[in-house]
XYZ file of C-alpha atoms in Angstrom:
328
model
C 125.998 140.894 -57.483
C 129.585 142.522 -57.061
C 131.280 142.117 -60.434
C 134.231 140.504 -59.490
C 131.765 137.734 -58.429
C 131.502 136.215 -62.268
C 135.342 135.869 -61.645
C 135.024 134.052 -58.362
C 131.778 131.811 -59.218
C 131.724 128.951 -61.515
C 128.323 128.649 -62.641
C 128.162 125.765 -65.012
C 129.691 123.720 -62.505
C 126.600 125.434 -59.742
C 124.134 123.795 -62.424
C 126.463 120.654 -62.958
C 126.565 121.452 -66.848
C 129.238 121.767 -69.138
C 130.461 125.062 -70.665
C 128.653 123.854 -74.304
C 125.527 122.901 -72.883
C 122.725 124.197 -75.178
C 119.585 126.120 -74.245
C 117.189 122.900 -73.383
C 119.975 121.111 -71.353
C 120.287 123.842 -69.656
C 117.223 124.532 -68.584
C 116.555 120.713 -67.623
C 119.552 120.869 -65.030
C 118.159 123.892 -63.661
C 114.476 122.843 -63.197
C 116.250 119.954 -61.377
C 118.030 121.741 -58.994
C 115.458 124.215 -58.446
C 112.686 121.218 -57.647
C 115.291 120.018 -55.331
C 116.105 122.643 -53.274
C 113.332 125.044 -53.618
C 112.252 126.214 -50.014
C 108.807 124.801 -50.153
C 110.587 121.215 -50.197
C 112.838 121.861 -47.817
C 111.184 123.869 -45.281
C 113.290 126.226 -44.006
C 116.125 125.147 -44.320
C 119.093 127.846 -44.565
C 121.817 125.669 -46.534
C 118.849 124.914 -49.043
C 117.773 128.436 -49.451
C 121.546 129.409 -50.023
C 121.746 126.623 -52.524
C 118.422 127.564 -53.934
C 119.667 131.532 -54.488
C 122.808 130.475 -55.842
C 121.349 128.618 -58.465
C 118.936 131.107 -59.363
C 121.645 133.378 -59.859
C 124.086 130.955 -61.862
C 120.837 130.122 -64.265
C 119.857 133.980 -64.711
C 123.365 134.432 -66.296
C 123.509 131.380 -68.130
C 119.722 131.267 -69.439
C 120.105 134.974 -71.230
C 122.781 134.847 -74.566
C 123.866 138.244 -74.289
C 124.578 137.674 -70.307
C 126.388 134.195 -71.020
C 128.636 135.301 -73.777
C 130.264 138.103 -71.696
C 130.226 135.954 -68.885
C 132.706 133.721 -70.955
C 134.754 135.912 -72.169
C 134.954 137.604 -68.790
C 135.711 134.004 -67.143
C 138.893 133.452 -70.072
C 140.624 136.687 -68.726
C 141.566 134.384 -65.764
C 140.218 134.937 -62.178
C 143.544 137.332 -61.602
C 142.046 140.081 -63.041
C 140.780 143.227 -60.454
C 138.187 145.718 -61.622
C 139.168 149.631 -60.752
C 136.336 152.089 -60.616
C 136.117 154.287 -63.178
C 138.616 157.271 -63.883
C 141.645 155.446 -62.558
C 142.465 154.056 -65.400
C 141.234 150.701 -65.760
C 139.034 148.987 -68.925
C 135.732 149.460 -69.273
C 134.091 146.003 -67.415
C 131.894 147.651 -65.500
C 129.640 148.090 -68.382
C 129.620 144.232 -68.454
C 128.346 143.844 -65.035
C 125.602 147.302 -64.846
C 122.814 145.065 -64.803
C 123.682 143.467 -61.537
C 122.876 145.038 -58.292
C 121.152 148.266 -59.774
C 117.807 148.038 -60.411
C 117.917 145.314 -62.807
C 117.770 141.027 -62.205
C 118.895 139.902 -64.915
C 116.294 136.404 -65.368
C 114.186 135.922 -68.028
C 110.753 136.223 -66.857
C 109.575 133.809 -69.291
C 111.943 130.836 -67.633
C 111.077 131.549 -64.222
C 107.416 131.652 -64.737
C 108.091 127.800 -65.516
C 109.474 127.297 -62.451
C 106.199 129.615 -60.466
C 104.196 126.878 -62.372
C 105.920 123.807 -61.769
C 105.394 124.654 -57.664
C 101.728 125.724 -58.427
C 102.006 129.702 -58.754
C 101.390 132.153 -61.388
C 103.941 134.141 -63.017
C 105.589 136.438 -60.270
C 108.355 139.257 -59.853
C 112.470 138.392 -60.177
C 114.946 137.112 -58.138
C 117.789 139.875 -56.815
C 114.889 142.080 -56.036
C 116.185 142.422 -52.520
C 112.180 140.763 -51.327
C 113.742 137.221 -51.575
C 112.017 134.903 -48.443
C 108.341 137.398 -48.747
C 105.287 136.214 -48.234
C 104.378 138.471 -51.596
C 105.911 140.237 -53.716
C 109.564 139.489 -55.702
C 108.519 136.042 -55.795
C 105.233 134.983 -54.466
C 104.331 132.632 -52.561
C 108.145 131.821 -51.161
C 108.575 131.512 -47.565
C 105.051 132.511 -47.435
C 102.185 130.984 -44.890
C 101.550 127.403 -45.500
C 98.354 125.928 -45.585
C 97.123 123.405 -43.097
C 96.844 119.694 -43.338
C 93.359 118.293 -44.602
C 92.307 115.763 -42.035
C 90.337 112.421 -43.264
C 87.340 111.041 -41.657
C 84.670 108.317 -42.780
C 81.415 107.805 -42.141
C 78.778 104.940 -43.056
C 75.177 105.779 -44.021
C 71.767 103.841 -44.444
C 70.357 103.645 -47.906
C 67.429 106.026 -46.788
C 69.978 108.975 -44.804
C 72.099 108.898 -47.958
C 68.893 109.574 -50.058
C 67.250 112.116 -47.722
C 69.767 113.678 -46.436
C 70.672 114.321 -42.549
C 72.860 116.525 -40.466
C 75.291 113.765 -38.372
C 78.113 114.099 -35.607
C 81.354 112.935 -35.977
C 83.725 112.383 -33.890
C 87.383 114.267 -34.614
C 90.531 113.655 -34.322
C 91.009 115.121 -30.655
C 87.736 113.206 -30.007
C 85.494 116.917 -29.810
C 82.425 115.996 -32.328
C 81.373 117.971 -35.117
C 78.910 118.059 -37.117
C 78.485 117.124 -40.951
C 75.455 118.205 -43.221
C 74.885 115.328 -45.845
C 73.366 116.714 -48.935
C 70.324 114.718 -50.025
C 71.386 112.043 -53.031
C 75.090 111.620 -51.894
C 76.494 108.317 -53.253
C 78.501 105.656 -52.292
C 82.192 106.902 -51.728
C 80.996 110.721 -52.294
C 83.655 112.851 -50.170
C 82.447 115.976 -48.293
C 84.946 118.848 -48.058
C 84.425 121.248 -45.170
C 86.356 123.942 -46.176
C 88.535 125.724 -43.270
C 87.818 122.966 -40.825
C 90.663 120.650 -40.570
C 94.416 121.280 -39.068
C 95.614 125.138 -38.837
C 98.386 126.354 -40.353
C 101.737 126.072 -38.530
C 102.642 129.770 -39.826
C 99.324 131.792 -39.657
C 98.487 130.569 -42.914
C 94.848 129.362 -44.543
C 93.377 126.464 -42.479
C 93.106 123.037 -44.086
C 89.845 121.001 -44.216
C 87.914 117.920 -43.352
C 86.980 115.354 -46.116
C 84.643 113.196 -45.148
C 83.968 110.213 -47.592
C 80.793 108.482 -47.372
C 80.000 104.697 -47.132
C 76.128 103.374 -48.154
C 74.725 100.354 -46.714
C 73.063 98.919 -49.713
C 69.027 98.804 -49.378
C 67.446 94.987 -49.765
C 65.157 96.613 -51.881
C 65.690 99.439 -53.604
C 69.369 100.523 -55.809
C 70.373 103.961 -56.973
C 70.476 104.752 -60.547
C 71.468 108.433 -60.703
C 68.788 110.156 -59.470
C 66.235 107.674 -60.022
C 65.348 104.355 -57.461
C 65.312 101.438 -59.117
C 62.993 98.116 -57.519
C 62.449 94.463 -58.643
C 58.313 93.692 -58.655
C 57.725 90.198 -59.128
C 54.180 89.299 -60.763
C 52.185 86.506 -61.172
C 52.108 84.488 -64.577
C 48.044 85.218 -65.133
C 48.537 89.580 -63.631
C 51.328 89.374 -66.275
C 49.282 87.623 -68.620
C 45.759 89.201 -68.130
C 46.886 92.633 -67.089
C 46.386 93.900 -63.333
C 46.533 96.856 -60.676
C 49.347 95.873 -58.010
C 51.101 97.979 -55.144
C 54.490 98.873 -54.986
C 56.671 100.325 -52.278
C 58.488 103.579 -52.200
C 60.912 104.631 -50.204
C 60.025 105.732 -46.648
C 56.745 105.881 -48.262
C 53.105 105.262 -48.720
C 53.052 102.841 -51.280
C 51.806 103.384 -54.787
C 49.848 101.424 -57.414
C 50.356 100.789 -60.896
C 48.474 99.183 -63.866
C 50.534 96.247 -65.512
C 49.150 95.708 -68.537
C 48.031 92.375 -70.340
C 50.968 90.348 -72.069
C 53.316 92.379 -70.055
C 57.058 90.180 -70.363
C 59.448 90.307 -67.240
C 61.774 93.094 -67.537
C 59.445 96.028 -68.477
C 60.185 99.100 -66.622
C 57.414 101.005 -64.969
C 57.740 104.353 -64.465
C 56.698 106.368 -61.105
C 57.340 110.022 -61.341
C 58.748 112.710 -58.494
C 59.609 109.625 -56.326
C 63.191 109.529 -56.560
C 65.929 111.075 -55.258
C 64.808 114.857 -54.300
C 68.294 116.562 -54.127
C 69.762 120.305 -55.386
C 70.536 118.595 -58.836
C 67.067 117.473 -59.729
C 64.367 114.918 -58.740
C 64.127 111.562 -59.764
C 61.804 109.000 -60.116
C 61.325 105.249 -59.196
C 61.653 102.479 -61.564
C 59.731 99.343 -61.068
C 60.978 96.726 -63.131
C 58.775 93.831 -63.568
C 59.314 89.832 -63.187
C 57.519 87.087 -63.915
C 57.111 84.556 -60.868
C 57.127 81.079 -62.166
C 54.891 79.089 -59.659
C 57.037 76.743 -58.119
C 54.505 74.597 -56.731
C 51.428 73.457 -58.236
C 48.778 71.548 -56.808
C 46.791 68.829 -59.299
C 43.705 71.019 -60.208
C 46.159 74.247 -61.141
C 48.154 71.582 -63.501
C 45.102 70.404 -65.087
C 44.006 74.175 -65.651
C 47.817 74.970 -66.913
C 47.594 71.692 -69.460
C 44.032 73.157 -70.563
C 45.664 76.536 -71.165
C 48.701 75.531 -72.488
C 46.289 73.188 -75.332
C 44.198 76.583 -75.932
C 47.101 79.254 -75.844
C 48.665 80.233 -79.579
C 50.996 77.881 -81.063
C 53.637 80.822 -81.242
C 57.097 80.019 -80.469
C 58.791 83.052 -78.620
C 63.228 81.382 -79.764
C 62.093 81.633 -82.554
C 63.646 84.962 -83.761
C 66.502 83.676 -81.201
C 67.125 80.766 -83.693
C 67.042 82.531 -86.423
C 69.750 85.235 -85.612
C 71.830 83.008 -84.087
C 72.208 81.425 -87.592
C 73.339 84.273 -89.125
């Protein structure tokens, strides 16, 4: 920047601050401006970027002490004042301005790395480098290559596809199918990223992707616990009572038999293991969780029996540790 420039350019009123604003203030305005008209929001356009490297420049003087108070005093003399080279007999101001335009920006790394953050990059180089608009460089990632658009699809599964897994075709959004490799064990509303499959970029840039989110018919049998499958066996009173050997059904499976044994209450969990979910993460295993069916019909000679049974069976009453904490 020429030095009669700090003459010519007012640049508290470029950040819209006064001439006492302190440090934090400061920077607030700035971060403002800069979120405003930064080229990634505005996409190109040139009054923006003008805007955007004039307020660079106004906050690189203003954000360093040394910089700010001989821009003041500089700013007092009145803009009337010319600057002679040297020899000729004019005051020494170029000193003030040798940082400008040779070799030097000026910025405080530390305040522009904020602003590299706050629009998702990592430190960088300085403004005034002369690499302004690169795609690397001076300040990464400006006017660089954007990335492509993700594109959104859906897709509904059976209980059993979602459990075992399946390559699928979908259709996309010009109608051309592709296809989709579920991973065995993917849940209900599980997304699917494929990465570098979705909309290019409209600069040469990275492409974007396809997430696919998944929708599971529920099962009328079987539910997903994590890795495990969980089922519902009903049981007779007497199997519950006497103990017994009964079937149960797996999915997409053989079925396999457990032993339920005597005095077993509804709500005991059997365990089946390795016949789960199979999947990268692990293996899981079913869960049979016993009920008691309650006969809901009963002919005269099973009522007698029940009334002989219920006369013979041991006066125990099972509220009655139900009772008793409830009184507490």
């Amino acid at each position: 920047m020429a030095s009669q420039d700090w003459f010519d350019k007012d640049f508290y009123k470029v950040l819209g601050v006064s001439k006492d604003v302190t440090e934090p203030d400061l920077k607030k305005s700035y971060r403002k401006l800069a979120r405003k008209y930064h080229p990634d929001s505005t996409q190109g356009d040139p009054a923006a970027e003008a805007k955007f490297k004039e307020i660079s420049e106004a906050y690189a003087v203003l954000s360093d002490k040394t910089q700010r108070e001989e821009y003041d005093q500089i700013r007092a003399m009145g803009s009337g004042a010319r600057f002679q080279a040297p020899g000729s007999g004019g005051g020494g101001f170029e000193d003030v301005f040798s940082r400008f335009g040779r070799g030097g920006g000026g910025a405080q790394q530390a305040d522009f790395d904020d602003l590299f953050a706050m629009f998702g990059e990592q430190g960088g180089g300085r403004f005034g480098s002369g690499r302004f608009g690169q795609t690397s460089g001076g300040f990464r990632g400006f006017g660089g290559p954007q990335r492509g658009a993700d594109v959104s699809a859906r897709t509904t599964l059976d209980f059993q596809t979602a459990v075992r897994g399946e390559t699928i075709t979908l259709a996309g959004e010009d109608g051309k199918p592709f296809k989709v490799k579920i991973p065995a064990g993917v849940a209900d509303g599980q997304k699917i990223r494929l990465r570098g499959r979705g909309r290019p970029s409209p600069d040469g840039g990275e492409t974007g992707d396809i997430v696919v989110t998944v929708t599971v018919r529920p099962h009328p049998v079987f539910t997903r616990d994590g890795l495990n499958l969980r089922v519902t066996v009903p049981v007779t009173f007497t199997e519950a009572a006497l103990g017994a050997t009964i079937e149960v059904p797996t999915l997409g499976g053989d079925p396999v038999k457990l032993r339920v044994a005597p005095g077993t209450p509804s709500g005991r969990v059997l365990r089946v293991k390795g016949r789960g979910v199979v999947s990268s993460k692990g293996t899981g295993d079913l869960l049979a969780e016993v009920q008691v069916a309650v006969p809901a019909h009963l002919d005269d000679r099973a009522r007698e029996a029940l009334e002989r049974f219920h006369e013979l069976e041991p006066k125990e009453n099972p509220r009655a540790d139900l009772m008793s904490k409830a009184r507490e």
